[in-house]
């Protein structure tokens, strides 16, 4: 169950990053700086969450390695 939650969280983060890329590109194409900035923000938020998920995975792996 816990592994599925981690997978779903990672998937959501990747989707948020993809949505951010799309917004950013659309903002560039339509010369809308606000949409472009919003897209950059979405990408950054998704990336930060993704880093957090990787850190949790690393902590779990260390915990398993030491058998605690």
Short mmCIF file of C-alpha atoms in Angstrom, two decimals:
data_model
loop_
_atom_site.label_atom_id
_atom_site.label_comp_id
_atom_site.label_asym_id
_atom_site.label_seq_id
_atom_site.Cartn_x
_atom_site.Cartn_y
_atom_site.Cartn_z
CA UNK A 1 0.00 0.00 0.00
CA UNK A 2 2.76 2.42 0.95
CA UNK A 3 4.66 1.71 -2.28
CA UNK A 4 1.55 2.47 -4.30
CA UNK A 5 1.14 5.79 -2.53
CA UNK A 6 4.73 6.74 -3.34
CA UNK A 7 4.19 5.79 -6.97
CA UNK A 8 0.99 7.84 -7.17
CA UNK A 9 2.67 10.83 -5.52
CA UNK A 10 5.55 10.65 -8.00
CA UNK A 11 3.09 10.37 -10.88
CA UNK A 12 1.14 13.41 -9.66
CA UNK A 13 4.38 15.38 -9.37
CA UNK A 14 5.42 14.44 -12.90
CA UNK A 15 2.00 15.44 -14.20
CA UNK A 16 2.25 18.79 -12.41
CA UNK A 17 5.65 19.36 -13.98
CA UNK A 18 4.26 18.47 -17.41
CA UNK A 19 1.30 20.80 -16.94
CA UNK A 20 3.75 23.53 -15.95
CA UNK A 21 5.80 22.97 -19.09
CA UNK A 22 2.67 23.22 -21.21
CA UNK A 23 1.57 26.45 -19.50
CA UNK A 24 5.03 27.91 -19.82
CA UNK A 25 5.22 27.12 -23.53
CA UNK A 26 1.69 28.40 -24.15
CA UNK A 27 2.59 31.60 -22.32
CA UNK A 28 5.66 31.98 -24.52
CA UNK A 29 3.71 31.37 -27.72
CA UNK A 30 0.91 33.77 -26.79
CA UNK A 31 3.32 36.30 -25.24
CA UNK A 32 1.51 36.05 -21.91
CA UNK A 33 4.16 36.56 -19.21
CA UNK A 34 1.71 35.70 -16.42
CA UNK A 35 0.87 32.29 -17.89
CA UNK A 36 4.55 31.64 -18.55
CA UNK A 37 5.41 32.53 -14.93
CA UNK A 38 2.57 30.35 -13.63
CA UNK A 39 3.94 27.45 -15.67
CA UNK A 40 7.41 27.98 -14.24
CA UNK A 41 5.91 27.96 -10.77
CA UNK A 42 4.05 24.70 -11.43
CA UNK A 43 7.23 23.10 -12.74
CA UNK A 44 9.21 24.24 -9.71
CA UNK A 45 6.55 23.02 -7.27
CA UNK A 46 6.34 19.63 -8.97
CA UNK A 47 10.12 19.34 -9.02
CA UNK A 48 10.41 20.21 -5.33
CA UNK A 49 7.80 17.61 -4.43
CA UNK A 50 9.62 15.07 -6.59
CA UNK A 51 12.87 15.74 -4.69
CA UNK A 52 10.98 15.13 -1.46
CA UNK A 53 9.70 11.79 -2.74
CA UNK A 54 13.24 10.75 -3.72
CA UNK A 55 14.50 11.72 -0.27
CA UNK A 56 11.79 9.58 1.35
CA UNK A 57 12.80 6.66 -0.88
CA UNK A 58 16.45 7.08 0.08
CA UNK A 59 15.54 7.14 3.76
CA UNK A 60 13.50 3.95 3.36
CA UNK A 61 16.41 2.26 1.59
CA UNK A 62 18.82 3.22 4.38
CA UNK A 63 16.35 1.97 6.95
CA UNK A 64 16.05 -1.36 5.11
CA UNK A 65 19.82 -1.66 4.75
CA UNK A 66 20.32 -1.39 8.49
CA UNK A 67 17.33 -3.57 9.30
CA UNK A 68 15.44 -1.12 11.44
#
